[in-house]
């Protein structure tokens, strides 16, 4: 059953705040509040996030080694040389802003208060503390499974909007970058370049999530997006060019990701952690809000074909490296994501897919 608050958009809540305090539903208990002192952009810390030139991955062992070290230590990396044009990236960011700034009735045409479409993340209980964001979640691939009723239509001839053409181009461009990264990841674990590409299958699924964080006058009390890992194989993130907010957990500290301009943030997710037998790590990340400015991001996620069973492949399991995960149906992982996310858990832990074998953990 859909929870009564499911239709309450954060953007509307923020607009009504003028004189009032924050509704309790968004206020974190004291120990879970973001420490705003680490939420400021910090060039020194930001500089440490690894940078990988995707255009050099295929021919440069040094670049591939940088990718390997990023995925094993940090999880995400800043992707330069990805080949997406600046004009195209600006256009899609402008379109995203325009969509979220359009009237509520317009946006609600893309909603049925379920996972797909415009709305807020799933609310399961009265106790759940809600994130300070609205989002538009759409399946991009396979193309014949697109539910176009949730896709924004151009508002008018003269306004830029997330029209079908723009999103389709976004799908193709993101797919191209993802395949390059998957090939390099396969070679890093000593396999032929299409090892992971074959594992995801021809009818893999890709999704996009446009997230909008309205300004929040008490950013010290709320999560823009709660700490989480995502459950896909690869994640591509195009972030707001002006406003920071994303933080990645590294060695127990939340590190600010700076604005990246036209670079992307790319990483392996829980799906990659499973199929690489934990060689590559899914990063814990969260988003903090800004008191004055709104912020947007645009993520693309890739998941293997839903009827596949994935687990650590035989080639990556040996005496020295026992399996870190049980085998699991991709559809089960995909469904479990929403249950796990609502309670702030990782899908692999929520579904008990991780093997908590001390011997395995010690060797990792
Ligand atoms: O807004 C961001 O920078 C991150 C968004 C995110 O973590 C997600 O879409 O899963
Ligand atoms: Fe995420």
Short mmCIF file of C-alpha atoms and ligand atoms in Angstrom, two decimals:
data_model
loop_
_atom_site.label_atom_id
_atom_site.label_comp_id
_atom_site.label_asym_id
_atom_site.label_seq_id
_atom_site.Cartn_x
_atom_site.Cartn_y
_atom_site.Cartn_z
CA UNK A 1 0.00 0.00 0.00
CA UNK A 2 1.29 3.47 -0.85
CA UNK A 3 2.10 5.52 2.26
CA UNK A 4 0.03 8.68 2.79
CA UNK A 5 3.08 10.96 2.61
CA UNK A 6 4.28 9.50 -0.68
CA UNK A 7 2.77 12.36 -2.68
CA UNK A 8 4.40 15.12 -0.60
CA UNK A 9 7.19 16.65 -2.69
CA UNK A 10 10.13 18.10 -0.81
CA UNK A 11 10.14 21.06 -3.17
CA UNK A 12 6.64 21.96 -1.95
CA UNK A 13 7.62 21.40 1.69
CA UNK A 14 10.62 23.72 1.18
CA UNK A 15 8.45 26.39 -0.43
CA UNK A 16 6.06 26.38 2.55
CA UNK A 17 8.85 26.68 5.12
CA UNK A 18 9.25 30.44 5.04
CA UNK A 19 8.33 31.05 8.67
CA UNK A 20 7.97 27.62 10.11
CA UNK A 21 10.47 25.03 11.34
CA UNK A 22 11.40 21.88 9.50
CA UNK A 23 8.73 19.15 9.60
CA UNK A 24 9.78 16.36 11.97
CA UNK A 25 9.67 13.80 9.16
CA UNK A 26 12.99 15.13 7.80
CA UNK A 27 14.87 15.77 11.05
CA UNK A 28 17.54 13.22 11.89
CA UNK A 29 18.23 12.03 15.39
CA UNK A 30 21.27 13.79 16.83
CA UNK A 31 23.79 11.03 16.19
CA UNK A 32 22.82 10.76 12.54
CA UNK A 33 23.04 14.45 11.63
CA UNK A 34 25.65 15.48 9.09
CA UNK A 35 28.48 17.38 10.63
CA UNK A 36 28.25 20.57 8.62
CA UNK A 37 31.89 21.44 9.21
CA UNK A 38 32.92 18.70 6.78
CA UNK A 39 30.27 19.72 4.28
CA UNK A 40 32.17 22.74 2.97
CA UNK A 41 34.00 22.37 -0.32
CA UNK A 42 37.60 21.61 0.49
CA UNK A 43 40.12 21.75 -2.32
CA UNK A 44 42.74 19.85 -0.36
CA UNK A 45 40.54 16.85 0.31
CA UNK A 46 38.84 17.01 -3.04
CA UNK A 47 42.17 16.85 -4.83
CA UNK A 48 42.70 13.34 -3.52
CA UNK A 49 39.82 11.74 -5.44
CA UNK A 50 41.52 9.80 -8.23
CA UNK A 51 41.20 11.11 -11.78
CA UNK A 52 41.08 8.70 -14.73
CA UNK A 53 41.18 9.64 -18.40
CA UNK A 54 38.67 7.25 -19.97
CA UNK A 55 39.95 7.95 -23.50
CA UNK A 56 43.35 6.46 -22.54
CA UNK A 57 42.10 3.39 -20.69
CA UNK A 58 42.29 1.02 -23.64
CA UNK A 59 45.88 1.75 -24.62
CA UNK A 60 47.57 2.98 -21.46
CA UNK A 61 48.50 0.45 -18.73
CA UNK A 62 49.27 3.36 -16.39
CA UNK A 63 45.78 4.80 -16.80
CA UNK A 64 44.25 1.35 -16.28
CA UNK A 65 46.35 0.92 -13.13
CA UNK A 66 45.00 4.25 -11.84
CA UNK A 67 41.50 2.95 -12.46
CA UNK A 68 42.29 -0.25 -10.56
CA UNK A 69 43.69 1.56 -7.58
CA UNK A 70 40.72 3.99 -7.53
CA UNK A 71 38.14 1.20 -7.61
CA UNK A 72 39.89 -0.77 -4.93
CA UNK A 73 40.53 2.03 -2.49
CA UNK A 74 38.06 4.85 -3.08
CA UNK A 75 35.37 3.22 -5.15
CA UNK A 76 34.57 6.21 -7.36
CA UNK A 77 36.85 8.22 -9.61
CA UNK A 78 36.61 11.43 -11.60
CA UNK A 79 36.27 10.50 -15.27
CA UNK A 80 37.85 12.90 -17.75
CA UNK A 81 38.16 12.21 -21.48
CA UNK A 82 34.72 10.57 -21.54
CA UNK A 83 33.84 12.04 -24.93
CA UNK A 84 30.50 13.63 -24.01
CA UNK A 85 30.32 17.13 -25.43
CA UNK A 86 30.11 20.06 -23.04
CA UNK A 87 27.16 21.44 -24.99
CA UNK A 88 25.26 18.21 -24.58
CA UNK A 89 26.00 18.03 -20.85
CA UNK A 90 24.92 21.64 -20.37
CA UNK A 91 21.75 20.98 -22.30
CA UNK A 92 20.78 18.02 -20.16
CA UNK A 93 21.57 19.86 -16.92
CA UNK A 94 19.51 22.85 -18.10
CA UNK A 95 16.68 20.53 -19.03
CA UNK A 96 16.83 18.89 -15.61
CA UNK A 97 16.64 22.24 -13.87
CA UNK A 98 13.81 23.30 -16.09
CA UNK A 99 11.88 20.12 -15.33
CA UNK A 100 12.19 20.50 -11.57
CA UNK A 101 11.37 24.21 -11.78
CA UNK A 102 8.22 23.59 -13.80
CA UNK A 103 4.80 23.69 -12.09
CA UNK A 104 3.91 20.76 -9.84
CA UNK A 105 0.96 19.71 -12.03
CA UNK A 106 3.31 19.47 -14.99
CA UNK A 107 5.78 17.26 -13.10
CA UNK A 108 3.03 15.10 -11.66
CA UNK A 109 2.10 14.02 -15.16
CA UNK A 110 5.25 11.87 -14.90
CA UNK A 111 4.21 10.21 -11.65
CA UNK A 112 2.16 7.37 -10.28
CA UNK A 113 3.80 7.44 -6.84
CA UNK A 114 5.63 4.18 -7.48
CA UNK A 115 9.35 3.66 -7.93
CA UNK A 116 9.40 4.78 -11.54
CA UNK A 117 8.65 8.39 -12.49
CA UNK A 118 8.64 11.67 -10.61
CA UNK A 119 8.28 11.60 -6.84
CA UNK A 120 10.08 10.98 -3.59
CA UNK A 121 11.82 7.75 -2.62
CA UNK A 122 9.62 5.03 -1.21
CA UNK A 123 8.13 5.68 2.21
CA UNK A 124 7.43 2.49 4.14
CA UNK A 125 6.62 3.70 7.63
CA UNK A 126 5.75 6.67 9.82
CA UNK A 127 9.12 6.34 11.56
CA UNK A 128 11.25 6.60 8.43
CA UNK A 129 13.23 9.88 8.38
CA UNK A 130 12.83 11.29 4.88
CA UNK A 131 15.54 12.64 2.61
CA UNK A 132 15.47 16.26 1.45
CA UNK A 133 15.13 15.54 -2.25
CA UNK A 134 12.69 14.81 -5.06
CA UNK A 135 13.64 12.66 -7.98
CA UNK A 136 12.69 11.45 -11.41
CA UNK A 137 13.53 7.77 -11.90
CA UNK A 138 13.30 6.28 -15.39
CA UNK A 139 14.28 3.02 -17.03
CA UNK A 140 16.34 3.74 -20.16
CA UNK A 141 17.15 0.26 -21.46
CA UNK A 142 16.19 -2.11 -22.94
CA UNK A 143 14.58 0.48 -25.17
CA UNK A 144 11.44 -1.61 -25.75
CA UNK A 145 10.77 -1.61 -21.98
CA UNK A 146 10.71 2.18 -21.64
CA UNK A 147 7.57 3.43 -19.97
CA UNK A 148 7.31 6.67 -21.87
CA UNK A 149 4.27 7.80 -19.90
CA UNK A 150 6.73 8.82 -17.15
CA UNK A 151 9.12 10.67 -19.47
CA UNK A 152 8.78 14.46 -19.45
CA UNK A 153 7.46 15.91 -22.65
CA UNK A 154 8.75 19.20 -24.03
CA UNK A 155 6.74 21.88 -22.27
CA UNK A 156 6.58 23.99 -25.38
CA UNK A 157 8.45 24.43 -28.62
CA UNK A 158 10.71 27.14 -27.26
CA UNK A 159 11.56 25.66 -23.87
CA UNK A 160 14.32 23.13 -23.48
CA UNK A 161 13.04 20.11 -21.64
CA UNK A 162 14.10 16.53 -21.00
CA UNK A 163 12.60 15.59 -24.34
CA UNK A 164 12.81 12.04 -25.55
CA UNK A 165 15.63 12.85 -27.96
CA UNK A 166 17.86 14.34 -25.27
CA UNK A 167 17.34 11.40 -22.94
CA UNK A 168 17.95 8.95 -25.74
CA UNK A 169 21.26 10.63 -26.52
CA UNK A 170 22.08 10.56 -22.82
CA UNK A 171 21.43 6.79 -22.87
CA UNK A 172 23.77 6.21 -25.81
CA UNK A 173 26.54 8.44 -24.48
CA UNK A 174 26.43 6.96 -20.99
CA UNK A 175 26.39 3.45 -22.46
CA UNK A 176 29.51 4.16 -24.48
CA UNK A 177 31.43 5.37 -21.41
CA UNK A 178 30.18 2.44 -19.31
CA UNK A 179 31.35 -0.12 -21.86
CA UNK A 180 34.85 1.43 -21.90
CA UNK A 181 35.00 1.26 -18.13
CA UNK A 182 33.67 -2.33 -18.02
CA UNK A 183 36.30 -3.45 -20.53
CA UNK A 184 39.10 -1.90 -18.49
CA UNK A 185 37.73 -3.42 -15.28
CA UNK A 186 37.72 -6.88 -16.88
CA UNK A 187 41.35 -6.57 -17.93
CA UNK A 188 42.26 -5.44 -14.42
CA UNK A 189 41.02 -8.74 -13.02
CA UNK A 190 42.98 -10.63 -15.68
CA UNK A 191 40.07 -11.45 -17.97
CA UNK A 192 39.29 -10.73 -21.62
CA UNK A 193 37.76 -7.32 -22.17
CA UNK A 194 34.16 -8.45 -22.68
CA UNK A 195 34.12 -10.55 -19.48
CA UNK A 196 31.83 -8.17 -17.55
CA UNK A 197 29.96 -7.05 -20.67
CA UNK A 198 28.95 -10.66 -21.33
CA UNK A 199 28.04 -11.05 -17.69
CA UNK A 200 25.52 -8.19 -17.80
CA UNK A 201 24.02 -9.60 -21.03
CA UNK A 202 22.62 -7.96 -24.14
CA UNK A 203 19.34 -7.03 -22.49
CA UNK A 204 20.93 -5.41 -19.46
CA UNK A 205 18.89 -2.73 -17.74
CA UNK A 206 19.87 0.88 -17.35
CA UNK A 207 18.10 3.46 -15.25
CA UNK A 208 18.52 7.15 -14.74
CA UNK A 209 17.82 9.09 -11.59
CA UNK A 210 17.53 12.87 -11.71
CA UNK A 211 17.70 14.15 -8.15
CA UNK A 212 16.70 17.64 -7.05
CA UNK A 213 17.69 19.00 -3.63
CA UNK A 214 15.79 22.18 -2.71
CA UNK A 215 17.66 24.61 -0.44
CA UNK A 216 17.26 23.61 3.19
CA UNK A 217 17.55 26.29 5.91
CA UNK A 218 18.64 23.63 8.45
CA UNK A 219 21.07 21.58 6.39
CA UNK A 220 22.66 20.54 9.68
CA UNK A 221 19.55 18.52 10.58
CA UNK A 222 18.75 16.60 7.38
CA UNK A 223 20.11 14.26 4.78
CA UNK A 224 19.86 15.39 1.18
CA UNK A 225 20.26 11.71 0.41
CA UNK A 226 20.97 9.26 3.21
CA UNK A 227 24.24 7.29 3.34
CA UNK A 228 23.91 4.40 0.89
CA UNK A 229 25.59 2.25 -1.71
CA UNK A 230 23.79 1.61 -4.99
CA UNK A 231 23.20 -1.88 -6.29
CA UNK A 232 24.08 -1.63 -9.98
CA UNK A 233 27.26 -2.78 -11.70
CA UNK A 234 28.44 0.66 -12.77
CA UNK A 235 27.25 4.13 -11.81
CA UNK A 236 27.81 7.30 -13.82
CA UNK A 237 27.07 10.61 -12.17
CA UNK A 238 26.77 14.03 -13.76
CA UNK A 239 26.60 16.61 -10.98
CA UNK A 240 25.50 20.19 -10.57
CA UNK A 241 28.25 22.46 -11.88
CA UNK A 242 27.89 25.07 -9.13
CA UNK A 243 26.79 23.45 -5.90
CA UNK A 244 28.58 20.70 -3.98
CA UNK A 245 26.87 18.26 -1.64
CA UNK A 246 28.03 14.74 -2.46
CA UNK A 247 30.29 13.12 0.10
CA UNK A 248 32.07 9.77 -0.10
CA UNK A 249 33.05 7.71 2.92
CA UNK A 250 36.76 7.04 2.97
CA UNK A 251 38.57 5.43 5.90
CA UNK A 252 35.76 6.42 8.24
CA UNK A 253 35.52 10.10 7.17
CA UNK A 254 33.08 11.80 4.86
CA UNK A 255 35.02 13.48 2.07
CA UNK A 256 33.50 16.26 -0.04
CA UNK A 257 33.36 15.70 -3.76
CA UNK A 258 34.03 19.08 -5.40
CA UNK A 259 32.06 20.42 -8.34
CA UNK A 260 33.40 18.61 -11.38
CA UNK A 261 32.32 20.87 -14.22
CA UNK A 262 31.98 18.62 -17.25
CA UNK A 263 33.76 15.64 -15.72
CA UNK A 264 31.77 12.66 -14.47
CA UNK A 265 31.98 10.74 -11.25
CA UNK A 266 32.07 7.02 -12.06
CA UNK A 267 32.24 3.98 -9.85
CA UNK A 268 31.47 0.33 -9.38
CA UNK A 269 28.41 -0.46 -7.28
CA UNK A 270 27.33 -3.44 -5.20
CA UNK A 271 26.71 -5.40 -8.42
CA UNK A 272 30.35 -4.92 -9.38
CA UNK A 273 31.44 -5.84 -5.88
CA UNK A 274 29.64 -9.17 -6.36
CA UNK A 275 30.86 -10.00 -9.88
CA UNK A 276 34.46 -8.97 -9.12
CA UNK A 277 34.40 -11.04 -5.92
CA UNK A 278 34.99 -7.88 -3.89
CA UNK A 279 38.09 -6.77 -5.81
CA UNK A 280 36.21 -3.55 -6.63
CA UNK A 281 34.33 -1.73 -3.91
CA UNK A 282 30.96 0.02 -3.87
CA UNK A 283 31.42 3.39 -2.18
CA UNK A 284 29.21 4.55 0.66
CA UNK A 285 28.08 8.04 -0.21
CA UNK A 286 25.54 10.62 0.92
CA UNK A 287 24.39 14.10 -0.03
CA UNK A 288 24.23 17.10 2.28
CA UNK A 289 21.98 20.03 1.45
CA UNK A 290 22.78 23.69 0.96
CA UNK A 291 20.99 26.42 2.92
CA UNK A 292 20.73 28.88 0.02
CA UNK A 293 21.01 27.00 -3.23
CA UNK A 294 19.23 24.12 -4.86
CA UNK A 295 21.30 21.32 -6.36
CA UNK A 296 20.79 18.64 -9.01
CA UNK A 297 22.45 15.45 -10.10
CA UNK A 298 21.87 12.92 -12.80
CA UNK A 299 22.88 9.32 -12.25
CA UNK A 300 22.81 6.37 -14.64
CA UNK A 301 22.86 2.83 -13.26
CA UNK A 302 23.51 -0.45 -15.08
CA UNK A 303 22.12 -3.80 -14.00
CA UNK A 304 22.56 -7.24 -15.58
CA UNK A 305 19.60 -9.00 -17.22
CA UNK A 306 17.05 -9.60 -14.42
CA UNK A 307 16.74 -13.38 -14.93
CA UNK A 308 20.47 -13.94 -14.55
CA UNK A 309 21.98 -15.36 -11.41
CA UNK A 310 25.11 -13.48 -10.44
CA UNK A 311 27.81 -14.28 -7.96
CA UNK A 312 31.59 -14.25 -7.85
CA UNK A 313 32.63 -15.93 -11.14
CA UNK A 314 34.67 -19.13 -10.93
CA UNK A 315 37.66 -17.39 -12.53
CA UNK A 316 37.85 -14.96 -9.62
CA UNK A 317 37.46 -17.54 -6.87
CA UNK A 318 40.37 -19.67 -5.76
CA UNK A 319 41.96 -21.05 -2.64
CA UNK A 320 43.49 -17.71 -1.76
CA UNK A 321 40.29 -15.83 -2.45
CA UNK A 322 37.11 -17.63 -1.39
CA UNK A 323 33.76 -16.23 -2.57
CA UNK A 324 32.65 -13.11 -0.73
CA UNK A 325 29.05 -13.38 -1.90
CA UNK A 326 26.37 -16.00 -2.42
CA UNK A 327 24.83 -16.36 -5.85
CA UNK A 328 21.68 -14.35 -6.27
CA UNK A 329 19.01 -13.64 -8.88
CA UNK A 330 19.50 -10.15 -10.33
CA UNK A 331 15.77 -9.40 -10.03
CA UNK A 332 15.94 -10.21 -6.31
CA UNK A 333 18.80 -7.75 -5.92
CA UNK A 334 16.92 -5.13 -7.91
CA UNK A 335 13.73 -5.51 -5.82
CA UNK A 336 15.70 -5.70 -2.57
CA UNK A 337 17.35 -2.38 -3.30
CA UNK A 338 14.20 -0.42 -2.51
CA UNK A 339 13.60 -2.29 0.76
CA UNK A 340 17.23 -1.87 1.78
CA UNK A 341 17.43 1.80 0.78
CA UNK A 342 14.32 2.71 2.78
CA UNK A 343 16.02 1.50 5.96
CA UNK A 344 19.51 2.79 5.04
CA UNK A 345 21.02 -0.65 4.51
CA UNK A 346 23.10 -2.14 1.70
CA UNK A 347 21.17 -4.51 -0.55
CA UNK A 348 23.74 -7.30 -0.15
CA UNK A 349 23.45 -7.10 3.63
CA UNK A 350 19.71 -6.65 3.67
CA UNK A 351 19.30 -9.77 1.50
CA UNK A 352 22.03 -11.60 3.35
CA UNK A 353 23.98 -12.19 0.16
CA UNK A 354 27.37 -11.30 1.65
CA UNK A 355 29.32 -14.14 3.15
CA UNK A 356 30.51 -13.06 6.54
CA UNK A 357 33.32 -15.51 6.54
CA UNK A 358 36.14 -14.22 8.68
CA UNK A 359 38.74 -16.08 6.67
CA UNK A 360 37.51 -14.45 3.47
CA UNK A 361 37.34 -11.03 5.04
CA UNK A 362 40.85 -11.34 6.45
CA UNK A 363 42.24 -12.08 2.98
CA UNK A 364 40.50 -9.13 1.36
O1 LIG B 1 23.32 13.81 -5.90
C1 LIG B 1 24.37 13.19 -5.93
O2 LIG B 1 25.46 13.75 -6.14
C2 LIG B 1 24.41 11.69 -5.71
C3 LIG B 1 23.15 10.99 -6.07
C4 LIG B 1 23.17 9.52 -5.71
O3 LIG B 1 23.86 9.09 -4.84
C5 LIG B 1 22.29 8.61 -6.44
O4 LIG B 1 21.56 9.05 -7.35
O5 LIG B 1 22.32 7.40 -6.12
FE1 LIG B 2 23.87 6.90 -4.91
#
